[in-house]
mmCIF file of C-alpha atoms and ligand atoms in Angstrom:
data_model
loop_
_atom_site.group_PDB
_atom_site.id
_atom_site.type_symbol
_atom_site.label_atom_id
_atom_site.label_comp_id
_atom_site.label_asym_id
_atom_site.label_seq_id
_atom_site.Cartn_x
_atom_site.Cartn_y
_atom_site.Cartn_z
ATOM 1 C CA MET A 1 -38.711 22.867 7.753
ATOM 2 C CA GLY A 2 -39.104 21.430 4.258
ATOM 3 C CA ILE A 3 -37.371 18.398 2.865
ATOM 4 C CA GLN A 4 -33.611 18.102 2.605
ATOM 5 C CA ILE A 5 -32.271 16.901 -0.726
ATOM 6 C CA TYR A 6 -29.025 15.021 -1.203
ATOM 7 C CA ILE A 7 -26.753 16.275 -4.004
ATOM 8 C CA ASP A 8 -23.259 14.782 -4.244
ATOM 9 C CA GLY A 9 -22.931 14.182 -0.523
ATOM 10 C CA SER A 10 -24.442 17.427 0.811
ATOM 11 C CA TYR A 11 -28.012 18.333 1.732
ATOM 12 C CA TYR A 12 -29.948 21.305 0.392
ATOM 13 C CA SER A 13 -33.416 22.729 0.967
ATOM 14 C CA LYS A 14 -35.901 22.415 -1.907
ATOM 15 C CA GLU A 15 -35.214 26.047 -2.885
ATOM 16 C CA ASN A 16 -31.468 25.528 -2.981
ATOM 17 C CA ALA A 17 -31.348 22.047 -4.539
ATOM 18 C CA LYS A 18 -30.117 23.026 -8.001
ATOM 19 C CA ILE A 19 -28.234 21.444 -10.870
ATOM 20 C CA SER A 20 -26.176 23.138 -13.572
ATOM 21 C CA VAL A 21 -27.826 23.799 -16.949
ATOM 22 C CA PHE A 22 -24.657 22.252 -18.432
ATOM 23 C CA ASP A 23 -25.407 18.915 -16.793
ATOM 24 C CA HIS A 24 -25.941 16.408 -19.600
ATOM 25 C CA GLY A 25 -28.882 14.997 -17.664
ATOM 26 C CA PHE A 26 -30.616 18.292 -18.418
ATOM 27 C CA LEU A 27 -29.171 18.878 -21.877
ATOM 28 C CA TYR A 28 -29.640 15.354 -23.245
ATOM 29 C CA GLY A 29 -31.532 13.213 -20.749
ATOM 30 C CA ASP A 30 -28.199 11.491 -20.291
ATOM 31 C CA GLY A 31 -28.493 9.635 -17.015
ATOM 32 C CA VAL A 32 -30.395 7.004 -15.069
ATOM 33 C CA PHE A 33 -32.813 6.952 -12.161
ATOM 34 C CA GLU A 34 -34.787 4.868 -9.704
ATOM 35 C CA GLY A 35 -38.093 5.310 -7.914
ATOM 36 C CA ILE A 36 -38.038 3.501 -4.571
ATOM 37 C CA ARG A 37 -40.448 3.291 -1.662
ATOM 38 C CA ALA A 38 -40.113 3.027 2.067
ATOM 39 C CA TYR A 39 -42.894 1.386 4.045
ATOM 40 C CA ASN A 40 -43.148 1.596 7.794
ATOM 41 C CA GLY A 41 -39.501 2.624 8.307
ATOM 42 C CA ARG A 42 -37.986 0.126 5.865
ATOM 43 C CA ILE A 43 -36.793 0.632 2.313
ATOM 44 C CA PHE A 44 -38.491 -1.847 0.032
ATOM 45 C CA LYS A 45 -36.139 -3.921 -2.163
ATOM 46 C CA LEU A 46 -33.255 -1.488 -1.718
ATOM 47 C CA ARG A 47 -30.695 -3.940 -3.104
ATOM 48 C CA GLU A 48 -32.795 -4.721 -6.202
ATOM 49 C CA HIS A 49 -33.314 -1.027 -6.979
ATOM 50 C CA THR A 50 -29.637 -0.277 -6.436
ATOM 51 C CA GLU A 51 -28.626 -3.150 -8.690
ATOM 52 C CA ARG A 52 -30.998 -2.003 -11.422
ATOM 53 C CA LEU A 53 -29.589 1.522 -11.190
ATOM 54 C CA TYR A 54 -26.028 0.210 -11.563
ATOM 55 C CA GLU A 55 -27.065 -2.037 -14.455
ATOM 56 C CA SER A 56 -28.730 0.874 -16.259
ATOM 57 C CA ALA A 57 -25.576 2.951 -15.624
ATOM 58 C CA ARG A 58 -23.345 0.141 -16.836
ATOM 59 C CA HIS A 59 -25.196 -0.133 -20.126
ATOM 60 C CA ILE A 60 -24.752 3.578 -20.853
ATOM 61 C CA LEU A 61 -21.112 3.586 -19.633
ATOM 62 C CA LEU A 62 -21.926 5.879 -16.758
ATOM 63 C CA GLN A 63 -19.585 5.609 -13.792
ATOM 64 C CA ILE A 64 -21.482 6.161 -10.544
ATOM 65 C CA PRO A 65 -18.945 7.810 -8.194
ATOM 66 C CA LEU A 66 -20.039 5.694 -5.213
ATOM 67 C CA SER A 67 -19.939 1.993 -4.474
ATOM 68 C CA MET A 68 -23.289 0.214 -4.262
ATOM 69 C CA GLU A 69 -22.932 0.062 -0.478
ATOM 70 C CA GLU A 70 -22.161 3.779 -0.276
ATOM 71 C CA LEU A 71 -25.190 4.626 -2.392
ATOM 72 C CA GLU A 72 -27.405 2.387 -0.247
ATOM 73 C CA ASP A 73 -26.113 4.129 2.883
ATOM 74 C CA ALA A 74 -26.785 7.527 1.292
ATOM 75 C CA THR A 75 -30.326 6.404 0.392
ATOM 76 C CA LEU A 76 -31.020 5.292 3.970
ATOM 77 C CA ASP A 77 -29.489 8.527 5.260
ATOM 78 C CA ALA A 78 -31.700 10.672 3.004
ATOM 79 C CA VAL A 79 -34.827 9.019 4.428
ATOM 80 C CA ARG A 80 -33.536 9.364 7.997
ATOM 81 C CA LYS A 81 -32.563 12.993 7.467
ATOM 82 C CA ASN A 82 -36.180 13.758 6.569
ATOM 83 C CA ASN A 83 -37.633 11.700 9.447
ATOM 84 C CA LEU A 84 -39.742 9.669 7.067
ATOM 85 C CA ARG A 85 -41.243 6.242 7.660
ATOM 86 C CA ASP A 86 -43.304 6.004 4.477
ATOM 87 C CA ALA A 87 -41.510 7.652 1.613
ATOM 88 C CA TYR A 88 -41.016 7.922 -2.098
ATOM 89 C CA ILE A 89 -37.332 8.066 -2.978
ATOM 90 C CA ARG A 90 -36.077 9.320 -6.323
ATOM 91 C CA THR A 91 -32.427 8.587 -6.990
ATOM 92 C CA VAL A 92 -31.027 10.275 -10.078
ATOM 93 C CA VAL A 93 -27.542 9.864 -11.493
ATOM 94 C CA SER A 94 -26.870 12.170 -14.401
ATOM 95 C CA ARG A 95 -23.789 12.318 -16.607
ATOM 96 C CA GLY A 96 -22.710 15.523 -14.918
ATOM 97 C CA VAL A 97 -21.492 18.894 -16.103
ATOM 98 C CA GLY A 98 -19.948 19.006 -19.576
ATOM 99 C CA ASP A 99 -19.962 21.321 -22.559
ATOM 100 C CA LEU A 100 -22.699 21.831 -25.144
ATOM 101 C CA GLY A 101 -21.519 18.908 -27.267
ATOM 102 C CA LEU A 102 -22.829 15.362 -26.970
ATOM 103 C CA ASP A 103 -19.574 13.760 -25.873
ATOM 104 C CA PRO A 104 -20.069 12.270 -22.386
ATOM 105 C CA GLN A 105 -16.295 12.126 -21.936
ATOM 106 C CA LYS A 106 -16.381 15.891 -21.436
ATOM 107 C CA CYS A 107 -18.351 15.327 -18.242
ATOM 108 C CA SER A 108 -15.793 14.656 -15.559
ATOM 109 C CA ARG A 109 -18.072 13.457 -12.764
ATOM 110 C CA ALA A 110 -21.622 12.100 -12.552
ATOM 111 C CA THR A 111 -24.103 14.025 -10.409
ATOM 112 C CA VAL A 112 -25.921 12.013 -7.730
ATOM 113 C CA VAL A 113 -29.246 13.274 -6.371
ATOM 114 C CA ILE A 114 -31.489 11.592 -3.802
ATOM 115 C CA ILE A 115 -34.897 13.071 -3.097
ATOM 116 C CA ALA A 116 -36.784 11.432 -0.243
ATOM 117 C CA ASP A 117 -40.251 12.845 0.186
ATOM 118 C CA LYS A 118 -43.689 11.950 1.469
ATOM 119 C CA ILE A 119 -45.586 9.759 -0.937
ATOM 120 C CA SER A 120 -48.704 11.078 -2.576
ATOM 121 C CA LEU A 121 -50.807 7.962 -2.672
ATOM 122 C CA TYR A 122 -53.245 7.112 -5.427
ATOM 123 C CA PRO A 123 -56.802 7.603 -4.114
ATOM 124 C CA GLN A 124 -58.027 4.508 -2.242
ATOM 125 C CA GLU A 125 -60.961 4.087 -4.660
ATOM 126 C CA TYR A 126 -58.550 3.052 -7.424
ATOM 127 C CA TYR A 127 -57.295 0.155 -5.307
ATOM 128 C CA ASP A 128 -60.853 -0.834 -4.373
ATOM 129 C CA GLN A 129 -62.721 -0.234 -7.614
ATOM 130 C CA GLY A 130 -60.000 -0.424 -10.241
ATOM 131 C CA LEU A 131 -58.834 1.831 -13.025
ATOM 132 C CA GLU A 132 -60.089 2.511 -16.502
ATOM 133 C CA VAL A 133 -57.247 2.399 -19.038
ATOM 134 C CA THR A 134 -56.770 2.795 -22.767
ATOM 135 C CA THR A 135 -54.224 1.315 -25.132
ATOM 136 C CA ALA A 136 -51.851 3.944 -26.462
ATOM 137 C CA VAL A 137 -51.277 4.847 -30.110
ATOM 138 C CA THR A 138 -47.641 5.584 -29.189
ATOM 139 C CA ARG A 139 -45.645 2.361 -29.455
ATOM 140 C CA GLN A 140 -42.800 1.201 -27.249
ATOM 141 C CA ARG A 141 -39.416 2.395 -28.408
ATOM 142 C CA ASN A 142 -37.466 -0.331 -30.129
ATOM 143 C CA ALA A 143 -34.876 -2.153 -28.033
ATOM 144 C CA ASN A 144 -32.407 -1.870 -30.923
ATOM 145 C CA SER A 145 -32.291 1.891 -30.507
ATOM 146 C CA MET A 146 -33.072 2.630 -26.883
ATOM 147 C CA GLU A 147 -33.368 -0.445 -24.728
ATOM 148 C CA PRO A 148 -36.487 -0.122 -22.521
ATOM 149 C CA ARG A 149 -34.703 -2.085 -19.783
ATOM 150 C CA ILE A 150 -32.524 0.959 -19.096
ATOM 151 C CA LYS A 151 -34.295 3.231 -16.614
ATOM 152 C CA SER A 152 -32.881 6.328 -18.249
ATOM 153 C CA LEU A 153 -33.680 10.024 -17.859
ATOM 154 C CA ASN A 154 -35.101 9.891 -21.391
ATOM 155 C CA TYR A 155 -38.769 9.360 -20.500
ATOM 156 C CA LEU A 156 -40.331 11.252 -23.372
ATOM 157 C CA ASN A 157 -41.979 8.162 -24.828
ATOM 158 C CA ASN A 158 -43.560 7.404 -21.452
ATOM 159 C CA ILE A 159 -44.680 11.013 -21.117
ATOM 160 C CA LEU A 160 -46.398 10.835 -24.504
ATOM 161 C CA VAL A 161 -48.170 7.671 -23.375
ATOM 162 C CA LYS A 162 -49.255 9.284 -20.103
ATOM 163 C CA THR A 163 -50.550 12.271 -22.074
ATOM 164 C CA GLU A 164 -52.633 9.947 -24.248
ATOM 165 C CA ALA A 165 -54.199 8.552 -21.084
ATOM 166 C CA THR A 166 -54.969 12.033 -19.809
ATOM 167 C CA HIS A 167 -56.521 13.032 -23.137
ATOM 168 C CA ALA A 168 -58.670 9.903 -23.039
ATOM 169 C CA GLY A 169 -59.818 10.856 -19.541
ATOM 170 C CA VAL A 170 -58.189 7.876 -17.818
ATOM 171 C CA MET A 171 -55.255 7.427 -15.441
ATOM 172 C CA GLU A 172 -53.028 5.090 -17.424
ATOM 173 C CA ALA A 173 -52.450 3.824 -20.962
ATOM 174 C CA ILE A 174 -51.090 0.448 -21.979
ATOM 175 C CA VAL A 175 -48.348 0.375 -24.586
ATOM 176 C CA LEU A 176 -47.802 -2.154 -27.383
ATOM 177 C CA ASN A 177 -44.455 -2.750 -29.029
ATOM 178 C CA ASP A 178 -43.869 -2.361 -32.763
ATOM 179 C CA GLN A 179 -45.087 -5.937 -33.321
ATOM 180 C CA GLY A 180 -48.364 -5.371 -31.516
ATOM 181 C CA TYR A 181 -47.500 -7.183 -28.305
ATOM 182 C CA VAL A 182 -48.549 -5.653 -25.023
ATOM 183 C CA VAL A 183 -45.509 -4.434 -23.109
ATOM 184 C CA GLU A 184 -46.270 -2.121 -20.172
ATOM 185 C CA GLY A 185 -47.908 1.096 -18.982
ATOM 186 C CA SER A 186 -46.309 4.537 -18.903
ATOM 187 C CA GLY A 187 -44.861 3.815 -15.476
ATOM 188 C CA CYS A 188 -46.004 0.323 -14.562
ATOM 189 C CA ASN A 189 -46.119 -3.318 -15.656
ATOM 190 C CA VAL A 190 -49.194 -5.237 -16.800
ATOM 191 C CA PHE A 191 -50.661 -8.606 -15.780
ATOM 192 C CA ILE A 192 -53.718 -10.511 -16.985
ATOM 193 C CA VAL A 193 -55.524 -13.554 -15.628
ATOM 194 C CA THR A 194 -56.720 -15.853 -18.412
ATOM 195 C CA LYS A 195 -59.814 -18.056 -18.518
ATOM 196 C CA ASN A 196 -57.554 -20.944 -17.427
ATOM 197 C CA GLY A 197 -56.697 -19.039 -14.271
ATOM 198 C CA GLU A 198 -53.117 -18.431 -15.350
ATOM 199 C CA LEU A 199 -51.344 -15.199 -14.558
ATOM 200 C CA ILE A 200 -49.554 -13.801 -17.606
ATOM 201 C CA THR A 201 -47.188 -10.857 -17.897
ATOM 202 C CA PRO A 202 -45.016 -9.840 -20.867
ATOM 203 C CA PRO A 203 -41.442 -11.207 -20.864
ATOM 204 C CA SER A 204 -38.685 -8.624 -20.465
ATOM 205 C CA TYR A 205 -37.174 -9.428 -23.892
ATOM 206 C CA LEU A 206 -40.217 -7.834 -25.554
ATOM 207 C CA GLY A 207 -38.922 -4.488 -24.329
ATOM 208 C CA ILE A 208 -40.166 -3.608 -20.880
ATOM 209 C CA LEU A 209 -38.717 -2.202 -17.742
ATOM 210 C CA GLU A 210 -38.507 -5.313 -15.594
ATOM 211 C CA GLY A 211 -40.340 -3.936 -12.593
ATOM 212 C CA ILE A 212 -39.271 -4.788 -9.085
ATOM 213 C CA THR A 213 -42.924 -4.770 -8.051
ATOM 214 C CA ARG A 214 -43.637 -7.085 -11.017
ATOM 215 C CA ASN A 215 -40.971 -9.535 -9.914
ATOM 216 C CA THR A 216 -42.228 -9.469 -6.323
ATOM 217 C CA VAL A 217 -45.802 -10.138 -7.476
ATOM 218 C CA ILE A 218 -44.623 -13.060 -9.637
ATOM 219 C CA GLU A 219 -42.927 -14.568 -6.572
ATOM 220 C CA LEU A 220 -45.945 -14.056 -4.322
ATOM 221 C CA ALA A 221 -48.271 -15.524 -6.954
ATOM 222 C CA ARG A 222 -46.123 -18.648 -7.272
ATOM 223 C CA GLU A 223 -46.068 -18.991 -3.475
ATOM 224 C CA ILE A 224 -49.847 -19.239 -3.427
ATOM 225 C CA GLY A 225 -49.781 -21.881 -6.153
ATOM 226 C CA LEU A 226 -50.742 -19.815 -9.189
ATOM 227 C CA THR A 227 -49.305 -20.642 -12.585
ATOM 228 C CA VAL A 228 -47.362 -17.587 -13.728
ATOM 229 C CA LYS A 229 -46.094 -17.244 -17.271
ATOM 230 C CA GLU A 230 -43.976 -14.570 -18.894
ATOM 231 C CA ASN A 231 -45.517 -14.832 -22.349
ATOM 232 C CA PRO A 232 -46.190 -12.388 -25.169
ATOM 233 C CA PHE A 233 -49.862 -11.444 -25.623
ATOM 234 C CA THR A 234 -51.828 -8.952 -27.700
ATOM 235 C CA ARG A 235 -54.602 -6.394 -27.279
ATOM 236 C CA HIS A 236 -57.124 -9.158 -27.954
ATOM 237 C CA ASP A 237 -55.904 -11.027 -24.877
ATOM 238 C CA LEU A 238 -56.385 -7.863 -22.840
ATOM 239 C CA TYR A 239 -59.971 -7.557 -24.054
ATOM 240 C CA ILE A 240 -60.862 -11.158 -23.172
ATOM 241 C CA ALA A 241 -58.907 -11.310 -19.903
ATOM 242 C CA ARG A 242 -60.764 -12.419 -16.771
ATOM 243 C CA GLU A 243 -58.719 -10.020 -14.679
ATOM 244 C CA CYS A 244 -56.125 -7.360 -15.318
ATOM 245 C CA PHE A 245 -53.920 -5.315 -13.017
ATOM 246 C CA LEU A 246 -50.938 -2.963 -13.056
ATOM 247 C CA THR A 247 -47.867 -3.021 -10.822
ATOM 248 C CA GLY A 248 -45.244 -0.410 -10.002
ATOM 249 C CA THR A 249 -43.449 1.315 -7.179
ATOM 250 C CA ALA A 250 -45.914 4.209 -7.236
ATOM 251 C CA ALA A 251 -49.033 2.231 -8.214
ATOM 252 C CA GLU A 252 -48.247 -0.864 -6.090
ATOM 253 C CA LEU A 253 -50.912 -3.280 -7.390
ATOM 254 C CA ILE A 254 -53.953 -1.651 -8.974
ATOM 255 C CA PRO A 255 -56.853 -3.509 -10.604
ATOM 256 C CA VAL A 256 -57.891 -2.573 -14.142
ATOM 257 C CA THR A 257 -61.638 -2.825 -14.692
ATOM 258 C CA SER A 258 -62.015 -1.324 -18.160
ATOM 259 C CA ILE A 259 -59.746 -1.318 -21.237
ATOM 260 C CA ASP A 260 -60.626 0.852 -24.248
ATOM 261 C CA LYS A 261 -64.191 0.941 -22.863
ATOM 262 C CA ARG A 262 -64.400 -2.858 -22.711
ATOM 263 C CA ILE A 263 -65.345 -3.899 -19.210
ATOM 264 C CA VAL A 264 -62.958 -6.486 -17.741
ATOM 265 C CA ALA A 265 -65.095 -9.488 -16.688
ATOM 266 C CA GLU A 266 -67.756 -8.157 -14.274
ATOM 267 C CA GLY A 267 -66.183 -4.699 -14.062
ATOM 268 C CA THR A 268 -64.976 -5.163 -10.500
ATOM 269 C CA PRO A 269 -61.561 -6.323 -9.238
ATOM 270 C CA GLY A 270 -61.354 -10.128 -9.464
ATOM 271 C CA PRO A 271 -60.406 -12.644 -6.759
ATOM 272 C CA VAL A 272 -56.825 -13.246 -7.956
ATOM 273 C CA THR A 273 -56.129 -9.506 -8.059
ATOM 274 C CA LYS A 274 -57.612 -8.955 -4.603
ATOM 275 C CA ASN A 275 -55.705 -11.857 -3.128
ATOM 276 C CA LEU A 276 -52.411 -10.603 -4.568
ATOM 277 C CA GLN A 277 -53.133 -7.048 -3.405
ATOM 278 C CA GLU A 278 -53.470 -8.349 0.132
ATOM 279 C CA LYS A 279 -50.338 -10.516 -0.108
ATOM 280 C CA PHE A 280 -48.372 -7.618 -1.568
ATOM 281 C CA HIS A 281 -49.518 -5.232 1.154
ATOM 282 C CA HIS A 282 -48.522 -7.710 3.835
ATOM 283 C CA TYR A 283 -45.147 -8.245 2.175
ATOM 284 C CA THR A 284 -44.337 -4.526 1.956
ATOM 285 C CA GLN A 285 -45.156 -3.992 5.629
ATOM 286 C CA ASN A 286 -42.860 -6.786 6.769
ATOM 287 C CA ASN A 287 -39.828 -6.645 4.501
ATOM 288 C CA GLY A 288 -37.152 -4.146 3.625
ATOM 289 C CA THR A 289 -33.978 -2.556 4.912
ATOM 290 C CA PRO A 290 -34.545 -0.763 8.255
ATOM 291 C CA VAL A 291 -33.926 2.993 8.107
ATOM 292 C CA TYR A 292 -33.710 3.582 11.852
ATOM 293 C CA PRO A 293 -31.268 1.791 14.180
ATOM 294 C CA GLY A 294 -32.752 -0.896 16.416
ATOM 295 C CA GLU A 295 -35.782 -1.565 14.214
HETATM 296 N N1 PXG B 1 -42.322 0.264 -16.384
HETATM 297 C C1 PXG B 1 -41.895 1.535 -16.464
HETATM 298 C C2 PXG B 1 -41.681 2.146 -17.788
HETATM 299 C C3 PXG B 1 -41.659 2.259 -15.291
HETATM 300 O O1 PXG B 1 -41.203 3.519 -15.376
HETATM 301 C C4 PXG B 1 -42.320 0.318 -14.001
HETATM 302 C C5 PXG B 1 -42.527 -0.349 -15.209
HETATM 303 C C6 PXG B 1 -42.511 -0.421 -12.717
HETATM 304 O O2 PXG B 1 -41.263 -0.750 -12.132
HETATM 305 P P1 PXG B 1 -41.083 -0.883 -10.552
HETATM 306 O O3 PXG B 1 -39.674 -1.325 -10.373
HETATM 307 O O4 PXG B 1 -41.358 0.472 -9.983
HETATM 308 O O5 PXG B 1 -42.053 -1.910 -10.083
HETATM 309 C C7 PXG B 1 -41.908 1.661 -14.029
HETATM 310 C C8 PXG B 1 -41.785 2.415 -12.746
HETATM 311 C C9 PXG B 1 -44.698 7.040 -11.189
HETATM 312 C C10 PXG B 1 -43.383 6.615 -11.751
HETATM 313 O O6 PXG B 1 -44.749 8.142 -10.614
HETATM 314 C C11 PXG B 1 -43.041 5.275 -11.984
HETATM 315 C C12 PXG B 1 -41.802 4.962 -12.544
HETATM 316 C C13 PXG B 1 -40.975 5.990 -12.857
HETATM 317 C C14 PXG B 1 -41.323 7.280 -12.622
HETATM 318 C C15 PXG B 1 -42.514 7.609 -12.037
HETATM 319 O O7 PXG B 1 -45.676 6.291 -11.347
HETATM 320 N N2 PXG B 1 -41.276 3.715 -12.846
#
């Protein structure tokens, strides 16, 4: 039996999990989402993801027809229903069915979808040897028009960035904002280690999605005594960094060993990156909301 997908309180097979073409999520990208992981039978940072979803929804005046607790229960249930221990969970809340006009008030009820599936991991060699990346020509969308802190269904900018990476023959591209500051990847956050041994990541006010993996890595880094700063930096700082890595729910913590064909330091993952990878792995295996009773 294939996976069972939650739509508005009922479960459907993959073939039958369908949404109306009049849903404004489809017509306009009007909605919000989360990508969440479960490790070893526990959902990682469930409360943080749920809060971010509700904050994104709040900004766009989208009423989620469940309380936070109800949505968390539904998320746990969707993982349980599919007998998963390690999972990738995609929660989508779209504006719902309306007419062909823009007006969200014509949509009477938001649609809630939870897809819990097996994770397709990045190949192990990326974690061990690191990724080659490029910097994208596409800039970050301006926070005055579409705030990057909203995890909305409008991911076209990110898709264009990902396409640039693919065309360059690499897995990920790093995005700058309209002022030339480094912000993030197409679906991940960016860190560098400077020659002073400091860990730097762009501050959220520059226009980034404030990653939950990012925030966890900042905490873990501080616990081991590293100086962590949320400071703006440019492409030049990327090129002269001693280490660089990406973080995200899908990527976890992946070293970057080449940027626009410039080798990062020795071209192999550095000691700070490797240490944090290990700390992060340990953390994910031992924290989270249990999916199965008695665990
Ligand atoms: N920035 C952006 C733009 C993202 O979409 C992150 C940072 C990292 O945030 P978290 O909370 O996951 O640490 C994301 C993550 C994928 C994928 O398949 C990733 C994301 C969304 C959709 C797909 O890599 N978001």
